[in-house]
XYZ file of C-alpha atoms in Angstrom:
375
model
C 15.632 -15.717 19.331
C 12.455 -16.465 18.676
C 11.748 -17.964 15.203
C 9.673 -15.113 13.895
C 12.257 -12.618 14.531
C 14.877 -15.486 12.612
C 13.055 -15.484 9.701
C 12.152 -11.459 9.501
C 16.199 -11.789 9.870
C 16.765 -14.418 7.103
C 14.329 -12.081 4.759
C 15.845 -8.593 5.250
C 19.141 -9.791 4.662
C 18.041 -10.734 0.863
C 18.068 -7.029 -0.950
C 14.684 -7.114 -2.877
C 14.158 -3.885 -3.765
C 11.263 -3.681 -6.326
C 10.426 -5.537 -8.845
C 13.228 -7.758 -7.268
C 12.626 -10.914 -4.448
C 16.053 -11.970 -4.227
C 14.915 -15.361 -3.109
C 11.948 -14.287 -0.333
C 9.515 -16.028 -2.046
C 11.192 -19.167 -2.526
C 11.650 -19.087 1.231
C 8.238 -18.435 2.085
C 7.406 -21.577 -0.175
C 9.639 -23.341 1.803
C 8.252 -22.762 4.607
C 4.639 -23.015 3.750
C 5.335 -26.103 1.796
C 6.502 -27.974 5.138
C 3.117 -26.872 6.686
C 0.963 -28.712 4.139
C 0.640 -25.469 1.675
C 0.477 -26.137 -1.835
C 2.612 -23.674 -3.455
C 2.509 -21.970 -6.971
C 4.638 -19.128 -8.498
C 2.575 -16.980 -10.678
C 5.166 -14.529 -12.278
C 3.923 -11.956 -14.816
C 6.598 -10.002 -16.873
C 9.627 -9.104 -14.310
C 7.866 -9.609 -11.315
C 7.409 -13.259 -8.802
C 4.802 -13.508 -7.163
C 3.274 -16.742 -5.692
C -0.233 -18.274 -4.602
C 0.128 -21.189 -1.329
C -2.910 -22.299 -0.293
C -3.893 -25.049 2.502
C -7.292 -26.701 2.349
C -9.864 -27.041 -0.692
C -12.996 -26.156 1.140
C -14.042 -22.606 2.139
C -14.352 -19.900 3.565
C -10.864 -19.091 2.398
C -8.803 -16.596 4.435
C -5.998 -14.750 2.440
C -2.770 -13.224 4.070
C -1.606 -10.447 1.343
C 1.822 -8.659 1.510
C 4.930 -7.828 -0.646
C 8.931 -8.752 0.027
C 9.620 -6.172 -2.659
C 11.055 -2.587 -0.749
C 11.707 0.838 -1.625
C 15.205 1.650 -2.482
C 17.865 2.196 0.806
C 18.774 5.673 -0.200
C 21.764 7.877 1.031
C 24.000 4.172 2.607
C 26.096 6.753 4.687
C 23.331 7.807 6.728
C 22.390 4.661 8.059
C 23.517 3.536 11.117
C 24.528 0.149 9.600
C 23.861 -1.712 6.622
C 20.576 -1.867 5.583
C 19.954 -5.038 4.432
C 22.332 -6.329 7.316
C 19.711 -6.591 9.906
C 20.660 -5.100 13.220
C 19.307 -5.279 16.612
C 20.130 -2.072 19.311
C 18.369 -1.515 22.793
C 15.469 -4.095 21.622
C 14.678 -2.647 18.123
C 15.263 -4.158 14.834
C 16.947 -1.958 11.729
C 17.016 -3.482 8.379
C 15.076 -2.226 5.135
C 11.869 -3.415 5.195
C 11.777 -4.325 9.505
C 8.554 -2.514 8.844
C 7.186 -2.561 5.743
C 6.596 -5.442 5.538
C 9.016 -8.351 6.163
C 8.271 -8.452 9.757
C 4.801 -8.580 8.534
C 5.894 -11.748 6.560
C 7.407 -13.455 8.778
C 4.652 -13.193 11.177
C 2.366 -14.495 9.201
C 4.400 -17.844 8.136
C 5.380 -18.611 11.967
C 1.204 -17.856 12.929
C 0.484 -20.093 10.455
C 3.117 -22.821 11.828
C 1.675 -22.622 15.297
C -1.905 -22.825 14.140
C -1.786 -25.669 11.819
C 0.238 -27.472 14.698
C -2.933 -26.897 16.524
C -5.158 -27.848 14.275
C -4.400 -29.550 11.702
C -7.783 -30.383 10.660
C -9.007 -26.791 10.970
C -12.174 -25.769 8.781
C -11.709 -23.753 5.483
C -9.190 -22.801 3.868
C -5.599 -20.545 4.404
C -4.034 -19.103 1.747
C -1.238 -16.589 0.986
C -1.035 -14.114 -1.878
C 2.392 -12.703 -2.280
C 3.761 -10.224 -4.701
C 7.164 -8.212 -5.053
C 5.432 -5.438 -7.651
C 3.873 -3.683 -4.421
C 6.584 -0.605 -4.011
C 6.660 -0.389 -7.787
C 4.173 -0.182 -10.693
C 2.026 -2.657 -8.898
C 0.751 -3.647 -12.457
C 2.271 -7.300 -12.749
C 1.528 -7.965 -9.158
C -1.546 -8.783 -6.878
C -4.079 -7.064 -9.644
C -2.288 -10.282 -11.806
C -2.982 -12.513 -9.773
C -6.613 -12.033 -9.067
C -7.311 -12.046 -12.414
C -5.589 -15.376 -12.465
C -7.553 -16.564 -9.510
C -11.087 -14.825 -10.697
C -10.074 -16.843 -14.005
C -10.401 -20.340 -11.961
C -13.296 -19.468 -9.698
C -11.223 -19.444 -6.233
C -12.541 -16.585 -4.249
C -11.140 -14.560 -1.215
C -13.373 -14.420 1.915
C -11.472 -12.527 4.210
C -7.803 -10.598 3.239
C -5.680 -9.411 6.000
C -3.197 -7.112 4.295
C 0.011 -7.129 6.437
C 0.748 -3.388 5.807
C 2.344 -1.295 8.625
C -1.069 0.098 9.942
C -0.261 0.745 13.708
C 0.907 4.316 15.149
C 2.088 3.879 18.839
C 1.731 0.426 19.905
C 0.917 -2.503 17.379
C -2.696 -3.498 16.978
C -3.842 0.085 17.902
C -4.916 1.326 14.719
C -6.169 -1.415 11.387
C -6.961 -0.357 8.244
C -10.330 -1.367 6.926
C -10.292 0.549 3.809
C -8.504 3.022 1.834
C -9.036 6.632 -0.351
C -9.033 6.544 -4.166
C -5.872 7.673 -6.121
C -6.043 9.247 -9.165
C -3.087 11.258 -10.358
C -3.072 14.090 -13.454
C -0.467 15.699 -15.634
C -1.226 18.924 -16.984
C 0.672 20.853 -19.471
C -0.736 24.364 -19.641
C 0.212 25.763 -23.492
C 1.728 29.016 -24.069
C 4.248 30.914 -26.233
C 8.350 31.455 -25.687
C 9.213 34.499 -25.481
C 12.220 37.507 -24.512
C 10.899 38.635 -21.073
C 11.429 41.885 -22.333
C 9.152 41.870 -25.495
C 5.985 40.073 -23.076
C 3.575 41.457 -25.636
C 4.886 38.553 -28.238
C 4.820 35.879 -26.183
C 2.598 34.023 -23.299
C 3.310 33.288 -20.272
C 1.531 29.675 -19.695
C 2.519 29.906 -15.690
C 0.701 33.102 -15.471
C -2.406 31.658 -17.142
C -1.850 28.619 -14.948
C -1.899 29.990 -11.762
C -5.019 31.357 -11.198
C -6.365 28.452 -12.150
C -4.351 26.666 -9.719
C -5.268 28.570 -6.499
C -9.058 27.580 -7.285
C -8.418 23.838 -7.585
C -6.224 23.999 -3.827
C -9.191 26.378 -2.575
C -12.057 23.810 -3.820
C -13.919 21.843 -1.426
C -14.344 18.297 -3.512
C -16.470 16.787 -0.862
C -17.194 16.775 3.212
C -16.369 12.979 3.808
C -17.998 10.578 5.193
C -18.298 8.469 8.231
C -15.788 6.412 7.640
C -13.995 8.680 5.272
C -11.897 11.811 5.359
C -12.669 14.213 3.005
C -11.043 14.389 -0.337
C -7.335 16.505 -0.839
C -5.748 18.028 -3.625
C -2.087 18.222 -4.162
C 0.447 19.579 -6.609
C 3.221 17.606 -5.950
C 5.532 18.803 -9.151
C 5.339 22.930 -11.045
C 8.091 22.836 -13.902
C 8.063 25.681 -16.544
C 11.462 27.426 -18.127
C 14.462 26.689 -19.666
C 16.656 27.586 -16.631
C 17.498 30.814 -18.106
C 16.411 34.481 -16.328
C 15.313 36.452 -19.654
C 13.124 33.470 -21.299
C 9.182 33.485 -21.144
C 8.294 29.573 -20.885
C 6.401 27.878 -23.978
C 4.844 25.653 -21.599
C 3.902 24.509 -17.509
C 3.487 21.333 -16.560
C 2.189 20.563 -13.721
C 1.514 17.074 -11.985
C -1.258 16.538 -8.925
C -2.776 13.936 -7.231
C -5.951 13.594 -5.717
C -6.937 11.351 -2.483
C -10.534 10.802 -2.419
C -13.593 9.332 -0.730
C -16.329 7.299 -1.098
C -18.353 10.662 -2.020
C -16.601 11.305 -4.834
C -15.400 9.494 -7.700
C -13.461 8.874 -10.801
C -15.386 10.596 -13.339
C -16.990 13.483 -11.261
C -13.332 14.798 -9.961
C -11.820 14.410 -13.722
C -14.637 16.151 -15.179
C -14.897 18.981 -12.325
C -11.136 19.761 -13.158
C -11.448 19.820 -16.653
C -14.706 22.300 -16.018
C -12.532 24.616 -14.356
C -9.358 24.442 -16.815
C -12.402 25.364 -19.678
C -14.050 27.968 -17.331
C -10.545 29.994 -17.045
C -9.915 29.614 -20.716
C -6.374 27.652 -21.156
C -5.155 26.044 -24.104
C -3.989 22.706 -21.747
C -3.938 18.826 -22.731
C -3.988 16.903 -19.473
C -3.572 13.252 -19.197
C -5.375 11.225 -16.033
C -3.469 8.087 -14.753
C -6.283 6.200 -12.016
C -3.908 3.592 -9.820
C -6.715 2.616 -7.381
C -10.647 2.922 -6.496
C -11.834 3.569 -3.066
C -12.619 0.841 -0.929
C -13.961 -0.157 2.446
C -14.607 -3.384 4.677
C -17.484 -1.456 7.294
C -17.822 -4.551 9.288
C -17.990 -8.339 9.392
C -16.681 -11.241 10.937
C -12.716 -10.510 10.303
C -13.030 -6.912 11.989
C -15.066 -8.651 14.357
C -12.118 -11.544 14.902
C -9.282 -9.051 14.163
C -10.748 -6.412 17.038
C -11.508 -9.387 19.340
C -7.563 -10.746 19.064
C -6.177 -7.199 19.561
C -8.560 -6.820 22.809
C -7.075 -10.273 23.893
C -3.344 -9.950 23.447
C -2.819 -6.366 24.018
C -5.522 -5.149 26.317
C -7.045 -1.861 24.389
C -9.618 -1.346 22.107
C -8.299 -0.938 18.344
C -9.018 2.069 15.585
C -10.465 1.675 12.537
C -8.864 3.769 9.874
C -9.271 4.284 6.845
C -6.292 7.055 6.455
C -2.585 6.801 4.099
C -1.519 5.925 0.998
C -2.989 2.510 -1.228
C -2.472 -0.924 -0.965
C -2.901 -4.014 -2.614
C -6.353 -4.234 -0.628
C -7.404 -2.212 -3.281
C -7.052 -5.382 -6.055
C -8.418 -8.040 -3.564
C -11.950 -5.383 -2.210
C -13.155 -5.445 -5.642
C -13.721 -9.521 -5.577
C -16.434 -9.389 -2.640
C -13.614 -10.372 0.318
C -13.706 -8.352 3.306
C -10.058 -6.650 3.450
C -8.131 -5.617 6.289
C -5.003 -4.098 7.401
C -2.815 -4.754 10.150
C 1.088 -4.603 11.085
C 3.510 -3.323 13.184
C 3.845 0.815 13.415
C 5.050 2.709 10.841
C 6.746 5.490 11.936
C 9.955 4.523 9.947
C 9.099 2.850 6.892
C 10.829 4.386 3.655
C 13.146 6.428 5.705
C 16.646 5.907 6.708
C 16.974 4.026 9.221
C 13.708 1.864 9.349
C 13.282 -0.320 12.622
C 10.438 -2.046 14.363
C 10.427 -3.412 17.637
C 11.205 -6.669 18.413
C 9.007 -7.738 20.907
C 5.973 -6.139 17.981
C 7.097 -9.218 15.748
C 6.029 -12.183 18.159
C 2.699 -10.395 19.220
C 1.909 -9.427 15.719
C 2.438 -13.065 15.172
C 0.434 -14.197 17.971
C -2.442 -11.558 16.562
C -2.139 -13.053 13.322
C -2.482 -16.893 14.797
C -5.685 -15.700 17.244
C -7.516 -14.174 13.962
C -6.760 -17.365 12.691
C -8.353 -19.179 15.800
C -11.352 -17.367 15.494
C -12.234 -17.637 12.032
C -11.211 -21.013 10.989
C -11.989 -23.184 14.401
């Protein structure tokens, strides 16, 4: 067994489903610590979260994840317990395999082997940790670079050990991410006996039209690096449950994913410009939980591209597709952010698994970046 795949073990078995670590960190610490790391945890409200860095000078390279996960759901349809890692025909099952304690475990055992080689090596490694990344994500990494902003230590390069890969790992890295920015809207009308419609209004009816423009509406083409921006309704509820009762009200919640072409203020006010234009009496309330962001080149693509091509032998993907990530806390500082991990077909489902054998190269990935940026 080798001793990534013991420690992804060790951490699965510890049920840390969000805001909760259940005692990840303090492993990680434990293991960093023994390597030289000084370690600090920075908890903010209910969440841990820690800060281990190794080295004074810069640059500084940052390896960014979460031992928080997303709740096990229905226990019966798992194949075994899932935080009772299991191995079957090569492949590891265990809540959070994928996303991300294999990720974490990785990293601390690349780390191990590459400050065994050098010991002396140039900069600086650090590791930002949080278990507030499946949750609110507002007492987590966002914390924690205000913390570090606060005491001048900057990021140079982030590699964000989110489940990027597809087929094989290493085929596909993130190097940036869409915007998020998420509405409510409550469409106002008047209850009502369906049968008397003339003393009432029906605030779905109004709504709808309204509705088809916004999923008809082209919000941007993309760009080059960037697909073009979506909008989804992702919850419609109206009614009281009964048959012969005109709603007072619709509410409807939506989400849109956007790119670099678009932003914050444009989409919010384009909506709003529409609602006005078909003449509903709506309040609608915007939540923002991350700004578009993109790493187009540098030396860690460069080093992260160049340790793919090495250990597996193909040519990796930039991507800048899926849902956020903490990236989208550390981009804003200046570092060059990146995103690579085993695949992802699983993660959040039943039955989440990664391949074994994707744990020690990830690993060995992780330790070649490492060669090539701090050597």
């Amino acid at each position: 067994m080798s001793d990534t795949l013991e420690l992804a073990l060790d951490l699965i078995r510890r049920p840390s489903v969000t805001p909760e670590d259940a005692g990840c960190q303090a492993l990680m610490m434990q293991r960093l610590a023994a390597q030289g790391f000084s370690t600090e945890p920075l908890p903010f409200g209910d969440v841990g979260n820690f800060w281990a860095r190794r080295g004074r000078a810069g640059p500084v390279f940052c390896f960014a994840g979460h031992t928080d996960v997303v709740p096990p759901g229905p226990l019966d349809l798992w194949h075994s317990d899932p935080f009772e890692p299991a191995i079957r025909d090569g492949i590891l099952y265990g809540r959070g395999a994928a996303d991300m304690k294999g990720s974490l475990a990785a990293m601390v055992t690349a780390s191990e082997r590459f400050v065994a080689r050098y010991p002396t090596h140039k900069g600086s490694i650090t590791f930002l940790i949080t278990s507030d990344e499946e949750g609110p994500a507002v007492n987590g990494t966002a914390k924690v670079i205000e913390k570090l902003q606060a005491r001048s230590e900057a990021i140079e390069w982030c590699l964000v050990g989110e489940p990027s890969s597809t087929r094989r790992v290493g085929d596909v890295v993130k190097n940036g991410r869409r915007g998020s920015l998420g509405g409510v809207l409550v469409v106002r009308g008047v209850q009502g006996h369906v049968a008397y419609p003339h003393l009432a209004r029906n605030p779905v009816h109004a709504a709808v039209p309204a509705l088809s423009e916004l999923t008809a509406t082209e919000w941007d083409q993309g760009n080059e690096f960037f697909p073009k921006t979506t909008f989804q309704i992702s919850n419609i509820h109206a009614g009281t449950g009964a048959t012969n009762v005109i709603p007072g009200t619709c509410e409807v919640v939506f989400n849109f994913r956007y790119s670099t072409e678009s932003d914050d203020k444009s989409l919010r006010t384009r909506v709003e410009a529409l609602l006005d234009r078909h003449d509903l009496d709506y309040a609608i309330t915007w939540n923002s939980s991350g700004l578009p962001f993109l790493t187009p080149g540098g030396a860690l693509i460069e080093a992260a591209q160049a340790a793919i091509q090495t250990i597996a032998g193909f040519t990796t993907q930039l991507s800048t597709a899926g849902g956020t990530s903490d990236g989208r806390f550390i981009a804003p500082t200046g570092a060059q952010v990146l995103e690579l991990g085993p695949c992802n077909a699983t993660i959040h489902q039943v039955n989440e698994c990664v391949a074994v054998e994707d744990l020690d190269t990830l690993s060995t990935m992780y330790e070649q970046i490492l060669v090539k940026l701090l050597t």
